[in-house]
Amino acid sequence: MLLKEYRICMPLTVDEYRIGQLYMISKHSHEQSDRGEGVEVVQNEPFEDPHHGNGQFTEKRVYLNSKLPSWARAVVPKIFYVTEKAWNYYPYTITEYTCSFLPKFSIHIETKYEDNKGSNDSIFDNEAKDLEREVCFIDIACDEIPERYYKESEDPKHFKSEKTGRGQLREGWRDSHQPIMCSYKLVTVKFEVWGLQTRVEQFVHKVVRDILLIGHRQAFAWVDEWYDMTMDEVREFERATQEATNKKIGAFPPAVSISSIPLLPSSVRSAPSSAPSTPLSTDAPEFLSVPKDRPRKKSAPETLTLPDPEKKATLNLPGIHSSDKPCRPKSE
């Protein structure tokens, strides 16, 4: 298990970002989806939790096969997807990623939002007070992204909002900008396979970091598109966009309902109180095991070799880029 805490500051308030986050996720998913690839929305409905109160539950399938590196495509099924489940009790959210093909793999993310510049060192004391972790700051203005994903219109150093007057952020902007908020994300990555665990968990954290960077840059760069929206309006945008995205990738489930479904009683369903329950079994995935019915050829490799996480990753997910910005250890 590898645990890190990410802090991403935004030139917004927590109340403003509630709308911006929903808009960004829907638009980004639609832009990055194509026939057979992308994000299929399986479920999106109101949800009630006895501890966190009313929220929204979503389940998605992220189809990735053609975006995987060649070494991964050689061992995964032709139709490959990751399941995302999210419980949004804004300003607190829980997100889980699992894969039935890799039962010992999971990502668990807990997020809290506060109106500050990332200065709360005790925000996750209830969840991870005694757990060792790194704290990594992500700067939406100054951290580099790969050239293939770069758009000047989405660069906070160049973009300036017509509706809010915010933008054209410069180095050190977090020290003086008002308003300012921070997304605190506690990210746990697990891949409990001997010989592969460290490399895979480090690689996944690089992917997560770059996705967070791209997504938060877009949420701010698109502020003029969502700034005047109400919650009902952004939910309608979300519904329409999700249905269009499902059709775009070739999935035709029943129409996604967002606001018309009544709240489910907490006794029917409840959000997880801790990390996901995966692994689903104690056995390693079949492709990592040595066949028992025939001898291994002497020329066969003893282990599955993954790309060096310190080198440039080839995984072509939306907003992926390895950043060498240092992380600082969580102070006790």
C-alpha positions as a printed NumPy array, in Angstrom:
array([[  0.   ,   0.   ,   0.   ],
       [  1.269,   3.467,  -0.916],
       [ -0.439,   6.485,   0.679],
       [ -0.036,  10.097,  -0.419],
       [ -1.854,  13.333,   0.331],
       [ -2.315,  15.775,  -2.55 ],
       [ -3.188,  19.445,  -2.084],
       [ -4.445,  21.406,  -5.1  ],
       [ -5.207,  25.104,  -4.638],
       [ -7.725,  26.899,  -6.856],
       [ -8.545,  30.623,  -7.327],
       [-12.152,  29.881,  -6.35 ],
       [-14.286,  29.43 ,  -3.257],
       [-15.452,  26.025,  -2.044],
       [-19.053,  26.948,  -2.922],
       [-18.052,  27.968,  -6.46 ],
       [-16.019,  24.814,  -7.034],
       [-19.006,  22.613,  -6.229],
       [-20.523,  23.646,  -9.573],
       [-17.194,  23.77 , -11.408],
       [-16.206,  20.253, -10.389],
       [-19.41 ,  18.675, -11.738],
       [-19.178,  20.644, -14.984],
       [-15.508,  19.79 , -15.514],
       [-15.917,  16.052, -14.912],
       [-18.812,  15.778, -17.376],
       [-17.208,  17.85 , -20.122],
       [-13.783,  16.245, -19.728],
       [-15.254,  12.714, -19.873],
       [-17.166,  13.572, -23.04 ],
       [-14.109,  15.103, -24.747],
       [-11.908,  12.117, -23.93 ],
       [-14.414,   9.461, -25.007],
       [-14.65 ,   7.849, -28.433],
       [-16.407,   4.757, -29.816],
       [-15.408,   1.83 , -27.65 ],
       [-13.216,   3.963, -25.366],
       [-13.957,   6.408, -22.598],
       [-16.276,   6.777, -19.621],
       [-19.665,   5.039, -19.469],
       [-22.02 ,   6.24 , -16.726],
       [-23.807,   3.235, -15.248],
       [-25.56 ,   4.917, -12.326],
       [-26.01 ,   8.473, -11.036],
       [-28.583,   9.038,  -8.318],
       [-29.237,  10.763,  -5.   ],
       [-27.953,   8.921,  -1.975],
       [-28.333,   9.201,   1.79 ],
       [-25.748,   8.192,   4.383],
       [-26.5  ,   8.063,   8.133],
       [-23.231,   9.835,   8.96 ],
       [-22.574,  12.174,   6.015],
       [-26.187,  12.993,   5.132],
       [-27.55 ,  13.538,   1.622],
       [-25.259,  13.136,  -1.357],
       [-24.927,  11.707,  -4.85 ],
       [-23.766,   8.224,  -5.819],
       [-22.224,   7.52 ,  -9.225],
       [-20.861,   4.378, -10.827],
       [-18.856,   4.53 , -14.042],
       [-16.88 ,   2.21 , -16.275],
       [-13.668,   3.63 , -17.678],
       [-12.714,   1.717, -20.853],
       [ -8.953,   1.866, -21.338],
       [ -7.681,  -0.927, -23.556],
       [ -6.225,   1.068, -26.446],
       [ -4.779,   3.597, -23.995],
       [ -2.749,   1.001, -22.125],
       [  0.976,   0.517, -22.775],
       [  1.897,  -2.436, -24.99 ],
       [  3.048,  -4.621, -22.095],
       [ -0.364,  -4.266, -20.449],
       [ -2.377,  -4.851, -23.627],
       [ -0.588,  -8.187, -24.008],
       [ -2.11 ,  -9.574, -20.81 ],
       [ -5.502,  -7.913, -20.347],
       [ -8.793,  -8.852, -22.028],
       [ -9.767,  -7.115, -25.252],
       [-12.586,  -5.337, -23.442],
       [-10.984,  -3.883, -20.345],
       [-12.415,  -1.341, -17.951],
       [-11.933,   0.049, -14.473],
       [-14.978,   0.537, -12.239],
       [-15.298,   3.898, -10.508],
       [-17.7  ,   4.347,  -7.605],
       [-18.066,   7.75 ,  -5.965],
       [-20.052,   9.08 ,  -3.022],
       [-20.291,  12.874,  -3.139],
       [-21.24 ,  14.53 ,   0.162],
       [-19.678,  17.826,  -0.807],
       [-17.425,  19.194,   0.661],
       [-16.431,  15.593,   1.442],
       [-16.232,  12.838,  -1.183],
       [-15.153,   9.197,  -1.415],
       [-14.013,   7.626,  -4.69 ],
       [-12.986,   4.017,  -5.346],
       [-11.44 ,   2.378,  -8.402],
       [-11.347,  -1.391,  -8.807],
       [-10.822,  -3.897, -11.6  ],
       [-12.286,  -7.398, -11.609],
       [ -9.396,  -8.595, -13.789],
       [ -6.91 ,  -7.447, -11.113],
       [ -8.608,  -8.258,  -7.795],
       [ -5.58 ,  -7.179,  -5.752],
       [ -5.597,  -3.695,  -7.281],
       [ -7.546,  -0.739,  -5.884],
       [ -7.423,   3.035,  -5.522],
       [ -9.212,   4.753,  -2.647],
       [ -9.519,   8.562,  -2.555],
       [-10.976,  10.687,   0.209],
       [-11.347,  14.379,  -0.595],
       [-12.078,  17.404,   1.583],
       [-12.419,  21.002,   0.435],
       [-11.583,  24.086,   2.502],
       [-11.244,  27.816,   1.86 ],
       [ -7.508,  28.099,   2.518],
       [ -4.192,  27.749,   0.668],
       [ -3.458,  24.166,   1.711],
       [ -2.308,  25.037,   5.202],
       [ -4.389,  22.535,   7.204],
       [ -1.954,  19.798,   8.229],
       [ -4.5  ,  17.994,  10.401],
       [ -7.407,  17.754,   7.961],
       [ -7.133,  13.941,   7.735],
       [ -6.313,  13.268,  11.388],
       [ -9.476,  11.204,  11.812],
       [ -8.741,   9.116,   8.717],
       [ -4.959,   8.738,   8.742],
       [ -3.448,  10.39 ,  11.818],
       [ -0.974,   7.598,  12.491],
       [ -0.323,   6.575,   8.888],
       [  2.929,   7.584,   7.226],
       [  2.4  ,   9.52 ,   4.008],
       [  3.856,  12.145,   1.728],
       [  2.243,  15.53 ,   1.19 ],
       [  2.413,  16.73 ,  -2.421],
       [  1.365,  20.193,  -3.571],
       [  0.072,  20.52 ,  -7.136],
       [  0.331,  23.98 ,  -8.716],
       [ -2.203,  24.412, -11.541],
       [ -0.271,  27.395, -12.935],
       [  3.372,  26.342, -12.728],
       [  3.497,  22.536, -12.893],
       [  4.283,  21.311, -16.405],
       [  1.985,  19.134, -18.509],
       [  2.871,  17.194, -21.677],
       [  2.794,  19.14 , -24.916],
       [  0.102,  16.917, -26.447],
       [ -2.365,  17.985, -23.739],
       [ -1.378,  21.633, -23.612],
       [ -3.877,  24.292, -24.7  ],
       [ -3.113,  27.967, -24.253],
       [ -6.805,  28.6  , -23.545],
       [ -6.531,  26.227, -20.555],
       [ -3.246,  27.625, -19.235],
       [ -3.881,  29.557, -15.98 ],
       [ -0.789,  31.668, -16.707],
       [ -2.507,  33.03 , -19.851],
       [ -6.227,  32.543, -19.227],
       [ -8.197,  35.369, -17.623],
       [-11.864,  34.983, -16.762],
       [-14.19 ,  37.606, -18.22 ],
       [-16.869,  36.945, -15.603],
       [-14.658,  36.881, -12.494],
       [-11.571,  38.838, -13.565],
       [ -9.382,  36.055, -12.171],
       [ -6.521,  34.47 , -14.007],
       [ -3.074,  35.007, -15.496],
       [ -1.643,  33.352, -12.397],
       [  2.043,  33.796, -11.695],
       [  4.537,  31.863,  -9.603],
       [  3.702,  32.29 ,  -5.932],
       [  0.049,  33.125,  -6.645],
       [ -1.132,  30.879,  -3.82 ],
       [  0.471,  33.166,  -1.234],
       [ -1.591,  36.241,  -2.109],
       [ -4.575,  35.358,  -4.32 ],
       [ -8.106,  35.876,  -3.066],
       [-10.329,  33.971,  -3.121],
       [ -8.439,  30.706,  -2.702],
       [ -9.492,  27.181,  -1.802],
       [ -7.781,  23.81 ,  -1.56 ],
       [ -8.743,  20.28 ,  -2.571],
       [ -7.166,  17.901,  -0.053],
       [ -6.984,  14.352,  -1.432],
       [ -5.88 ,  11.337,   0.571],
       [ -5.014,   8.693,  -2.044],
       [ -4.352,   5.033,  -1.209],
       [ -3.061,   2.751,  -3.983],
       [ -2.899,  -1.015,  -3.462],
       [ -1.455,  -3.655,  -5.752],
       [ -0.659,  -6.613,  -3.552],
       [  1.337,  -8.787,  -5.937],
       [  4.817,  -9.807,  -4.871],
       [  7.564,  -8.492,  -7.114],
       [  5.329,  -5.887,  -8.757],
       [  3.795,  -3.966,  -5.859],
       [  6.246,  -1.089,  -5.473],
       [  6.622,  -0.27 ,  -9.158],
       [  2.921,  -0.473,  -9.931],
       [  1.873,   1.613,  -6.925],
       [  4.443,   4.306,  -7.731],
       [  3.369,   4.344, -11.377],
       [ -0.315,   4.674, -10.48 ],
       [  0.426,   7.613,  -8.184],
       [  2.169,   9.388, -11.065],
       [ -0.933,   8.841, -13.197],
       [ -3.243,  10.085, -10.425],
       [ -1.145,  13.205,  -9.892],
       [ -1.2  ,  14.164, -13.548],
       [ -4.949,  13.578, -13.89 ],
       [ -5.521,  15.846, -10.881],
       [ -3.342,  18.546, -12.444],
       [ -5.153,  18.498, -15.807],
       [ -8.641,  18.309, -14.283],
       [ -8.167,  21.234, -11.919],
       [ -6.611,  23.378, -14.653],
       [ -9.661,  22.73 , -16.826],
       [-12.139,  23.431, -14.022],
       [-10.677,  26.929, -13.683],
       [-10.143,  27.559, -17.406],
       [-13.814,  26.726, -18.078],
       [-15.074,  28.971, -15.259],
       [-16.899,  31.354, -17.613],
       [-18.905,  28.403, -18.958],
       [-20.222,  27.268, -15.573],
       [-19.937,  30.294, -13.268],
       [-23.585,  31.426, -13.622],
       [-25.05 ,  27.914, -13.399],
       [-27.297,  26.818, -10.553],
       [-27.054,  23.315,  -9.092],
       [-30.163,  22.241, -11.004],
       [-28.689,  23.579, -14.245],
       [-25.339,  21.825, -13.812],
       [-27.142,  18.555, -12.941],
       [-29.141,  18.855, -16.171],
       [-25.914,  19.542, -18.091],
       [-24.404,  16.489, -16.392],
       [-27.368,  14.288, -17.356],
       [-27.399,  15.362, -21.   ],
       [-23.628,  15.111, -21.351],
       [-23.492,  11.667, -19.772],
       [-26.138,  10.291, -22.112],
       [-24.278,  11.757, -25.098],
       [-21.017,  10.262, -23.84 ],
       [-22.547,   6.8  , -23.406],
       [-23.76 ,   6.882, -27.005],
       [-20.397,   8.188, -28.186],
       [-18.525,   5.155, -26.827],
       [-21.199,   2.735, -28.033],
       [-22.943,   2.032, -24.72 ],
       [-26.73 ,   2.328, -24.681],
       [-27.966,   1.739, -21.113],
       [-31.302,   3.119, -19.906],
       [-31.397,   6.893, -19.684],
       [-29.312,   8.165, -16.787],
       [-31.523,   9.733, -14.126],
       [-29.935,  12.262, -11.804],
       [-32.445,  14.398,  -9.952],
       [-35.746,  12.559, -10.377],
       [-34.928,   9.454,  -8.317],
       [-36.007,   9.755,  -4.656],
       [-33.401,   9.347,  -1.942],
       [-32.782,   5.752,  -1.013],
       [-33.075,   4.867,   2.682],
       [-29.757,   4.454,   4.393],
       [-30.691,   0.902,   5.358],
       [-30.683,  -0.073,   1.691],
       [-27.202,   1.14 ,   0.882],
       [-24.365,   2.814,   2.695],
       [-21.071,   4.291,   1.616],
       [-17.827,   2.641,   2.653],
       [-16.362,   3.772,   5.959],
       [-12.825,   2.835,   5.   ],
       [-10.746,   1.576,   2.08 ],
       [-12.468,  -0.686,  -0.46 ],
       [-12.926,  -4.344,   0.318],
       [-10.739,  -5.532,  -2.54 ],
       [ -8.832,  -7.771,  -3.014],
       [-11.739,  -9.998,  -3.955],
       [ -9.65 , -13.156,  -3.636],
       [ -6.306, -14.202,  -2.233],
       [ -5.027, -15.671,  -5.49 ],
       [ -2.82 , -13.735,  -7.866],
       [ -4.255, -12.942, -11.323],
       [ -3.82 , -15.894, -13.68 ],
       [ -1.468, -14.054, -16.013],
       [  0.998, -13.603, -13.124],
       [  1.039, -17.292, -12.245],
       [  3.248, -20.015, -13.697],
       [  1.172, -22.695, -15.497],
       [  1.203, -25.918, -13.492],
       [  0.458, -28.339, -16.316],
       [  3.625, -27.779, -18.289],
       [  7.29 , -27.059, -17.471],
       [  8.494, -23.497, -17.85 ],
       [ 10.844, -22.925, -20.757],
       [ 14.309, -21.892, -19.703],
       [ 14.111, -18.919, -22.   ],
       [ 10.906, -17.606, -20.409],
       [ 11.301, -14.515, -18.217],
       [ 11.121, -15.135, -14.506],
       [  9.065, -11.993, -13.829],
       [  6.815,  -9.597, -15.673],
       [  8.829,  -6.431, -16.228],
       [  7.101,  -3.078, -15.978],
       [  8.356,   0.214, -17.412],
       [ 10.619,   2.168, -15.117],
       [  8.31 ,   4.686, -13.34 ],
       [ 11.143,   7.248, -13.393],
       [ 11.07 ,   7.251, -17.181],
       [  8.39 ,   8.892, -19.297],
       [  5.164,   6.891, -19.057],
       [  3.436,   5.804, -22.236],
       [ -0.02 ,   5.417, -20.764],
       [ -2.182,   7.779, -22.785],
       [ -4.876,   8.605, -20.239],
       [ -6.484,  12.049, -20.177],
       [ -4.109,  14.485, -18.523],
       [ -1.291,  12.047, -17.799],
       [  2.207,  13.408, -17.333],
       [  4.879,  12.489, -14.87 ],
       [  5.965,  15.364, -12.7  ],
       [  9.221,  15.415, -10.798],
       [  8.062,  17.998,  -8.308],
       [  9.303,  16.852,  -4.884],
       [  6.89 ,  15.793,  -2.185],
       [  7.558,  16.51 ,   1.423],
       [  7.001,  13.961,   4.198],
       [  3.927,  14.417,   6.376],
       [  5.089,  16.093,   9.56 ],
       [  4.148,  14.37 ,  12.761]])
